[in-house]
C-alpha cells in the first residue's frame, strides 16, 4: 500500500457560537458515596502496599525528581516550551495537553496547533502498551511544532515549572491510566494516575495566576451497571462495574470540589469507545485487526442468554471536534492565588456517536476491509469490568457545544485499516 497517513486525520478550527452555559446541577451533587469510595481506595491500596513495593515507588519518584531538577530547566528548555505554547492567531488560546502522546491527546494537540493555538504536550510514556507507537505519535507532533515534555502529572515541581514559564489559558487533561481489564493486574496504577494525578493537576491550576479553564476526560464507563438507555448526563453514576470506572467517577466528584471551593472552570467529557488511526492497541477493533491478519482466533463476547454485546463506537475526528468545542466555550476560572472570587462554570457532556453497533458486526466490517475471514471464538462476557452495551444521549452536547458526529463505523474503520496497513505492514512495524 503506497498511501501513508503521515499525520493524524483531525479537523481544523471549530468555534461554537452560543451563550455560555450554566453549571449543571447533576454534576454539582456531592454524595456521601464519593467520599467513602475515595477514602476506601486510598486506604486499601496505599496501606496494603508491601514495604518492598513502596520502596520501589519512592525510589522511582526520587530518580524522576532528580532528573526533573537537572533536565527540565534552563534557557534552552524554556525557549522550547514558550515556542510550542506560542499563540499564532488573534483569538487563539494557549493549551497544556496532558497525555499528549496518547491516542486522543495526539489528535487534539495536532488540531489545536493546526488552527493556530499554542500547544504544549506532557506525557510520561508509560509502558501500558507499545511505547514505540507513542514515540511515533510524538514525532508527528514535534514535526508540527508541538513540543511534548516527558514527565509525570504527579511531578508537581515540573507542573509548576511549566506554569511559571507559560501562562496557559486552558488545560486539556487527557492523561490517565486507561483500560478496564488491566485494573485486575495493576489496580494501584489507576489510583495514582486517575485520582492522585488529577488532584496534582487541579492543585497546580488552582494556584496559578491566572487560573486556566480545564477540560478533562471522564468516561462513559461511569454509567456502570445502568440498564436505562441511552445514557444521559443526568443518569445515576454510582454503580461502577470496574475500578477504572470508579476512579473516573471519583474524578467527577473531585473536580466539583475544586470548582466549588477554588473557582476553577471545569468541563468533563464522557468519551464513548473512541477508535481510529493511531489508536490504542488494547482496544478490540485494533487487536482484532492484528489477529485476523495473523490468522489467530478472536474472542467475540456475548451476554447472558446469548445477549448482544454492543458499543457506541465514536470516530476520533468527531471526538476532537467535541474537545475543541469544549475548550472554545469554556468560561473563565474565577479564582486567584487559590481563592475563589465568584461562581465558576462546571459542565459534563457525553461525546458518543449515538449508534451502538454489535461487536459481531464490527468483526464483519473488518473482514470485508481486510479481505480475510476471521476465526471467531464466541465466549461469554467475563466478569472483569466490561459492560454489555453503551449508548450515548448527546442532546446536551449538541445543544451547548454544537457537537454532531458525522462518521459511521464503516467509514471510520476503513480509515483505520488504511492507517494500520501502512504503519504495520507497509512500514514493516511489529504489531505485537
Coordinates of C-alpha atoms in Angstrom, one line a residue:
X1 CA 0.0 0.0 0.0
X2 CA 1.6 3.3 -1.1
X3 CA -0.7 5.6 0.9
X4 CA 0.7 6.5 4.3
X5 CA -1.1 8.8 6.7
X6 CA 1.7 10.9 7.8
X7 CA -0.4 12.9 10.3
X8 CA -3.5 12.4 12.3
X9 CA -6.7 12.9 10.4
X10 CA -8.2 15.6 12.6
X11 CA -10.4 18.6 11.9
X12 CA -9.3 22.2 11.9
X13 CA -10.6 25.1 13.9
X14 CA -14.2 24.8 15.2
X15 CA -15.6 27.7 17.1
X16 CA -19.1 27.2 18.5
X17 CA -21.2 30.2 18.9
X18 CA -23.8 30.1 21.6
X19 CA -24.3 31.6 25.1
X20 CA -22.2 30.3 28.0
X21 CA -24.0 27.7 29.9
X22 CA -24.8 27.4 33.5
X23 CA -23.5 24.9 35.9
X24 CA -25.4 21.6 35.6
X25 CA -26.9 20.5 38.9
X26 CA -26.4 16.9 38.0
X27 CA -22.7 17.3 38.4
X28 CA -22.9 19.5 41.4
X29 CA -24.4 16.8 43.7
X30 CA -21.6 15.6 46.0
X31 CA -22.6 12.3 47.6
X32 CA -21.5 10.5 50.6
X33 CA -20.7 7.6 48.4
X34 CA -17.9 9.5 46.6
X35 CA -16.2 10.4 49.9
X36 CA -16.4 6.9 51.2
X37 CA -15.3 5.4 47.9
X38 CA -12.2 7.7 47.5
X39 CA -11.3 7.1 51.1
X40 CA -11.5 3.3 50.8
X41 CA -9.4 3.3 47.6
X42 CA -6.6 5.1 49.2
X43 CA -6.9 3.1 52.4
X44 CA -6.9 -0.2 50.6
X45 CA -4.2 0.3 48.1
X46 CA -1.7 2.5 49.9
X47 CA -1.9 0.8 53.3
X48 CA -1.9 -2.7 51.8
X49 CA 1.2 -2.0 49.7
X50 CA 4.2 -4.1 50.8
X51 CA 7.3 -2.3 52.1
X52 CA 9.3 -3.6 49.1
X53 CA 6.9 -2.2 46.5
X54 CA 6.7 1.1 48.4
X55 CA 10.5 1.3 48.4
X56 CA 10.5 0.8 44.6
X57 CA 7.9 3.5 44.1
X58 CA 9.7 6.0 46.2
X59 CA 13.0 5.2 44.5
X60 CA 11.4 5.8 41.1
X61 CA 9.9 9.1 42.3
X62 CA 13.3 10.1 43.7
X63 CA 15.0 9.4 40.4
X64 CA 12.3 11.3 38.5
X65 CA 12.7 14.2 40.8
X66 CA 16.4 14.3 40.4
X67 CA 16.1 14.2 36.6
X68 CA 13.5 16.9 36.7
X69 CA 15.8 19.1 38.6
X70 CA 18.6 18.8 36.2
X71 CA 16.9 18.5 32.8
X72 CA 13.7 20.5 33.0
X73 CA 15.2 23.9 33.4
X74 CA 17.4 26.5 31.9
X75 CA 17.0 28.8 28.9
X76 CA 17.0 26.1 26.2
X77 CA 14.2 24.2 27.8
X78 CA 12.2 27.3 28.5
X79 CA 12.7 28.5 24.9
X80 CA 11.3 25.3 23.5
X81 CA 8.3 25.4 25.9
X82 CA 7.5 29.0 25.0
X83 CA 7.8 28.4 21.3
X84 CA 5.5 25.4 21.4
X85 CA 2.9 27.3 23.5
X86 CA 3.0 30.5 21.5
X87 CA -0.4 31.6 20.2
X88 CA -0.3 32.4 16.4
X89 CA -3.8 33.7 15.8
X90 CA -5.6 36.8 17.1
X91 CA -8.2 34.9 19.2
X92 CA -6.1 31.8 19.9
X93 CA -5.6 30.0 23.2
X94 CA -2.6 28.5 24.9
X95 CA -3.2 24.9 26.0
X96 CA -1.3 22.4 28.1
X97 CA -2.3 19.0 26.9
X98 CA -1.6 16.1 29.3
X99 CA -1.3 12.7 27.8
X100 CA -0.3 14.4 24.6
X101 CA 1.4 11.3 23.1
X102 CA -1.8 9.2 23.8
X103 CA -4.4 8.5 21.1
X104 CA -6.8 11.3 21.8
X105 CA -4.0 13.6 23.0
X106 CA -2.1 13.4 19.7
X107 CA -5.1 14.2 17.6
X108 CA -6.3 17.0 19.8
X109 CA -2.8 18.6 20.0
X110 CA -2.4 18.4 16.3
X111 CA -5.8 20.0 15.6
X112 CA -5.2 22.8 18.1
X113 CA -1.7 23.6 16.6
X114 CA -3.1 23.5 13.1
X115 CA -5.6 26.2 13.8
X116 CA -3.0 28.5 15.4
X117 CA -3.3 27.8 19.1
X118 CA -0.4 27.5 21.4
X119 CA 0.1 23.9 22.5
X120 CA 2.5 22.2 24.9
X121 CA 2.3 18.5 25.4
X122 CA 3.1 16.5 28.6
X123 CA 3.3 12.7 28.7
X124 CA 5.2 10.1 30.8
X125 CA 5.4 7.5 28.1
X126 CA 4.5 4.6 30.4
X127 CA 4.6 1.0 29.2
X128 CA 0.9 0.1 29.4
X129 CA 1.1 -0.5 25.7
X130 CA 3.8 -0.3 22.9
X131 CA 5.9 2.7 23.7
X132 CA 7.2 2.9 20.1
X133 CA 3.7 3.8 19.0
X134 CA 3.7 6.7 21.5
X135 CA 7.1 7.8 20.2
X136 CA 5.8 7.8 16.7
X137 CA 2.9 10.0 17.7
X138 CA 5.4 12.3 19.5
X139 CA 7.5 12.5 16.3
X140 CA 4.4 13.6 14.4
X141 CA 3.6 16.3 16.9
X142 CA 7.2 17.5 17.0
X143 CA 7.2 17.9 13.2
X144 CA 4.1 20.1 13.5
X145 CA 5.7 22.3 16.2
X146 CA 4.3 20.7 19.3
X147 CA 6.9 20.0 22.0
X148 CA 6.0 17.0 24.2
X149 CA 7.7 17.3 27.6
X150 CA 8.4 13.8 29.1
X151 CA 7.2 13.9 32.6
X152 CA 4.6 12.8 35.1
X153 CA 1.4 14.6 36.1
X154 CA 2.3 13.7 39.7
X155 CA 5.5 15.7 39.4
X156 CA 4.2 18.9 40.9
X157 CA 7.6 20.6 40.6
X158 CA 7.5 20.0 36.8
X159 CA 3.9 21.3 36.5
X160 CA 4.8 24.4 38.4
X161 CA 7.8 25.0 36.2
X162 CA 5.6 24.8 33.1
X163 CA 3.1 27.2 34.5
X164 CA 5.9 29.6 35.6
X165 CA 7.2 29.5 32.0
X166 CA 3.8 29.9 30.2
X167 CA 0.5 31.5 31.4
X168 CA -1.7 28.8 30.0
X169 CA -5.3 29.9 29.3
X170 CA -6.5 26.3 29.2
X171 CA -5.6 22.8 30.3
X172 CA -6.7 19.7 28.3
X173 CA -6.3 16.9 30.8
X174 CA -6.3 13.6 29.0
X175 CA -3.5 11.8 30.9
X176 CA -4.9 8.7 32.6
X177 CA -4.4 5.0 33.2
X178 CA -6.8 3.6 30.6
X179 CA -8.4 0.2 30.1
X180 CA -10.9 -1.8 32.1
X181 CA -9.3 -5.2 32.3
X182 CA -5.7 -4.0 33.3
X183 CA -7.1 -2.9 36.7
X184 CA -7.2 -6.5 37.7
X185 CA -3.4 -6.7 37.2
X186 CA -2.3 -3.3 38.4
X187 CA -5.1 -1.6 40.4
X188 CA -2.8 0.9 42.2
X189 CA -1.8 2.5 38.8
X190 CA -5.4 3.6 38.3
X191 CA -5.5 5.4 41.7
X192 CA -2.1 7.0 41.1
X193 CA -3.0 8.3 37.6
X194 CA -6.7 8.9 37.6
X195 CA -7.2 10.1 41.2
X196 CA -3.9 11.4 42.6
X197 CA -2.7 12.6 39.2
X198 CA -5.9 14.6 38.7
X199 CA -5.6 16.2 42.1
X200 CA -2.0 17.2 41.2
X201 CA -3.1 18.9 38.1
X202 CA -6.0 20.7 39.9
X203 CA -3.7 21.8 42.7
X204 CA -1.3 23.5 40.3
X205 CA -4.2 25.0 38.3
X206 CA -5.9 26.4 41.4
X207 CA -2.7 28.2 42.5
X208 CA -1.9 29.5 39.0
X209 CA -2.4 33.2 38.3
X210 CA -4.4 33.5 36.1
X211 CA -6.2 30.2 36.7
X212 CA -6.7 28.3 33.4
X213 CA -10.0 26.8 32.3
X214 CA -9.9 23.0 32.4
X215 CA -11.4 20.4 30.1
X216 CA -10.8 16.8 31.2
X217 CA -11.5 13.3 30.0
X218 CA -14.0 11.4 32.1
X219 CA -15.5 8.2 30.6
X220 CA -18.8 6.6 29.5
X221 CA -17.7 3.8 32.0
X222 CA -19.1 5.9 34.8
X223 CA -22.6 4.7 33.8
X224 CA -21.6 1.3 35.0
X225 CA -24.5 -1.1 35.6
X226 CA -27.2 1.3 34.3
X227 CA -29.8 -0.5 32.2
X228 CA -31.6 2.6 31.0
X229 CA -30.5 3.6 27.6
X230 CA -29.4 5.8 26.0
X231 CA -27.1 7.1 28.8
X232 CA -27.8 10.7 29.8
X233 CA -25.7 13.1 31.9
X234 CA -28.4 13.2 34.5
X235 CA -28.4 9.4 35.0
X236 CA -27.0 7.8 38.1
X237 CA -23.3 7.1 38.1
X238 CA -22.9 5.5 41.5
X239 CA -22.8 1.8 40.4
X240 CA -19.4 1.4 38.6
X241 CA -18.6 -2.0 37.1
X242 CA -14.8 -1.6 37.1
X243 CA -12.1 0.1 39.1
X244 CA -11.3 2.2 36.1
X245 CA -14.9 3.5 36.0
X246 CA -14.8 4.1 39.8
X247 CA -11.7 6.2 39.5
X248 CA -13.3 8.3 36.8
X249 CA -16.5 8.7 38.9
X250 CA -14.2 9.8 41.8
X251 CA -12.6 12.3 39.5
X252 CA -16.0 13.8 38.7
X253 CA -16.7 14.4 42.4
X254 CA -13.2 15.7 42.9
X255 CA -13.5 18.3 40.2
X256 CA -16.7 19.5 41.7
X257 CA -14.8 20.3 44.9
X258 CA -12.2 22.3 43.1
X259 CA -14.9 24.2 41.2
X260 CA -16.9 24.9 44.3
X261 CA -14.0 25.9 46.6
X262 CA -11.4 27.4 44.3
X263 CA -13.4 28.8 41.3
X264 CA -11.9 26.6 38.6
X265 CA -13.9 26.4 35.4
X266 CA -14.1 22.7 34.6
X267 CA -15.7 20.7 31.8
X268 CA -15.8 16.9 31.9
X269 CA -16.2 14.8 28.7
X270 CA -17.5 11.3 28.8
X271 CA -16.0 9.6 25.8
X272 CA -17.7 6.6 24.2
X273 CA -15.4 3.9 22.7
X274 CA -13.1 6.1 20.6
X275 CA -11.4 4.5 17.6
X276 CA -9.4 5.5 14.5
X277 CA -5.9 5.9 13.1
X278 CA -3.1 5.9 15.7
X279 CA -5.4 4.3 18.2
X280 CA -4.8 2.2 21.3
X281 CA -3.6 -1.4 20.7
X282 CA -5.6 -2.6 23.7
X283 CA -8.9 -1.7 22.0
X284 CA -10.9 -4.6 20.4
X285 CA -11.0 -3.1 16.9
X286 CA -7.2 -2.8 17.0
X287 CA -6.2 -6.2 18.2
X288 CA -9.0 -7.8 16.2
X289 CA -7.3 -6.4 13.1
X290 CA -3.9 -7.6 14.1
X291 CA -5.1 -11.1 15.0
X292 CA -7.3 -11.5 11.9
X293 CA -4.3 -10.7 9.7
X294 CA -2.2 -13.3 11.6
X295 CA -4.9 -15.9 11.3
X296 CA -5.5 -16.1 15.1
X297 CA -8.8 -16.6 16.8
X298 CA -10.5 -13.6 18.2
X299 CA -12.9 -13.5 21.2
X300 CA -16.4 -12.3 20.3
X301 CA -18.3 -11.9 23.6
X302 CA -22.0 -12.4 24.2
X303 CA -24.1 -11.5 27.2
X304 CA -26.4 -13.7 29.2
X305 CA -28.8 -15.9 27.2
X306 CA -26.8 -15.1 24.1
X307 CA -27.4 -11.4 24.5
X308 CA -25.8 -8.9 22.1
X309 CA -22.7 -7.0 23.2
X310 CA -22.7 -3.6 21.6
X311 CA -20.6 -0.4 21.8
X312 CA -21.3 3.2 20.8
X313 CA -18.1 3.5 18.6
X314 CA -17.1 7.1 18.1
X315 CA -14.6 8.1 15.5
X316 CA -11.6 10.2 16.6
X317 CA -12.3 13.2 14.4
X318 CA -15.8 13.5 16.0
X319 CA -14.3 13.3 19.5
X320 CA -11.7 16.0 18.6
X321 CA -14.5 18.4 17.4
X322 CA -16.2 17.9 20.8
X323 CA -12.9 18.5 22.6
X324 CA -12.2 21.7 20.7
X325 CA -15.8 23.0 21.2
X326 CA -15.5 22.4 24.9
X327 CA -12.3 24.4 25.0
X328 CA -13.8 27.2 22.9
X329 CA -16.8 27.5 25.1
X330 CA -15.1 27.3 28.5
X331 CA -15.9 30.1 30.9
X332 CA -13.0 31.8 32.7
X333 CA -12.0 30.5 36.1
X334 CA -12.8 32.9 38.9
X335 CA -10.1 32.3 41.5
X336 CA -6.8 34.0 42.1
X337 CA -4.0 32.7 44.2
X338 CA -6.1 29.7 45.2
X339 CA -9.0 31.8 46.4
X340 CA -12.4 31.8 44.8
X341 CA -13.9 35.2 43.8
X342 CA -17.2 34.0 42.3
X343 CA -19.1 31.1 40.8
X344 CA -17.4 29.3 38.0
X345 CA -18.6 27.1 35.2
X346 CA -19.0 23.3 35.8
X347 CA -20.2 21.1 32.9
X348 CA -20.2 17.5 31.8
X349 CA -21.1 16.1 28.4
X350 CA -21.4 12.8 26.6
X351 CA -19.3 12.5 23.4
X352 CA -20.6 9.5 21.5
X353 CA -21.9 8.5 18.1
X354 CA -25.5 7.6 19.3
X355 CA -25.5 4.4 17.1
X356 CA -24.4 1.3 19.1
X357 CA -23.1 -1.5 16.9
X358 CA -22.9 -5.2 17.9
X359 CA -19.3 -6.3 18.2
X360 CA -20.1 -9.1 15.8
X361 CA -20.9 -6.5 13.2
X362 CA -17.6 -4.8 13.9
X363 CA -15.8 -8.1 13.1
X364 CA -17.8 -8.4 9.8
X365 CA -16.8 -5.0 8.7
X366 CA -13.1 -5.7 9.4
X367 CA -13.4 -9.0 7.5
X368 CA -14.6 -7.1 4.4
X369 CA -12.0 -4.4 4.7
X370 CA -9.1 -6.8 5.3
X371 CA -10.4 -9.4 2.8
X372 CA -9.7 -12.1 5.4
X373 CA -12.2 -14.4 7.2
X374 CA -12.0 -14.0 11.0
X375 CA -11.7 -17.1 13.2
X376 CA -14.4 -16.2 15.7
X377 CA -14.3 -17.7 19.2
X378 CA -17.7 -16.9 20.8
X379 CA -17.4 -16.5 24.5
X380 CA -19.5 -15.4 27.5
X381 CA -18.8 -11.8 28.6
X382 CA -16.3 -12.3 31.5
X383 CA -16.8 -10.6 34.9
X384 CA -13.8 -8.3 34.5
X385 CA -15.4 -4.9 34.4
X386 CA -16.8 -5.0 30.9
X387 CA -20.4 -4.0 30.4
X388 CA -22.8 -5.4 27.8
X389 CA -23.6 -2.2 26.0
X390 CA -23.0 1.5 25.8
X391 CA -25.2 4.1 24.1
X392 CA -24.8 7.9 24.4
X393 CA -27.5 10.5 24.5
X394 CA -25.7 13.5 23.1
X395 CA -28.6 16.0 23.0
X396 CA -26.9 18.2 25.7
X397 CA -23.6 18.3 23.7
X398 CA -25.5 19.0 20.5
X399 CA -27.3 21.9 22.1
X400 CA -24.5 23.5 24.0
X401 CA -21.4 22.6 22.1
X402 CA -22.8 22.2 18.6
X403 CA -21.5 18.6 18.7
X404 CA -22.5 16.5 15.8
X405 CA -20.8 13.2 15.0
X406 CA -20.6 12.5 11.2
X407 CA -18.6 9.3 10.8
X408 CA -20.2 5.9 10.7
X409 CA -18.4 2.8 11.7
X410 CA -17.9 1.5 8.2
X411 CA -16.2 4.8 7.1
X412 CA -14.2 5.1 10.3
X413 CA -12.8 1.6 10.2
X414 CA -11.9 2.0 6.6
X415 CA -9.6 4.9 7.6
X416 CA -8.2 2.9 10.5
X417 CA -7.4 -0.1 8.4
X418 CA -5.7 2.1 5.8
X419 CA -3.5 3.5 8.5
X420 CA -2.9 0.2 10.2
X421 CA -1.7 -1.4 6.9
X422 CA 0.6 1.5 6.1
X423 CA 2.1 1.6 9.6
X424 CA 2.4 -2.1 10.5
X425 CA 2.5 -3.8 7.1
X426 CA 4.0 -1.4 4.5
X427 CA 6.0 0.2 7.3
X428 CA 7.3 -3.2 8.4
X429 CA 6.5 -2.4 12.0
X430 CA 6.0 -5.2 14.5
X431 CA 2.4 -5.4 15.6
X432 CA 3.0 -7.1 19.0

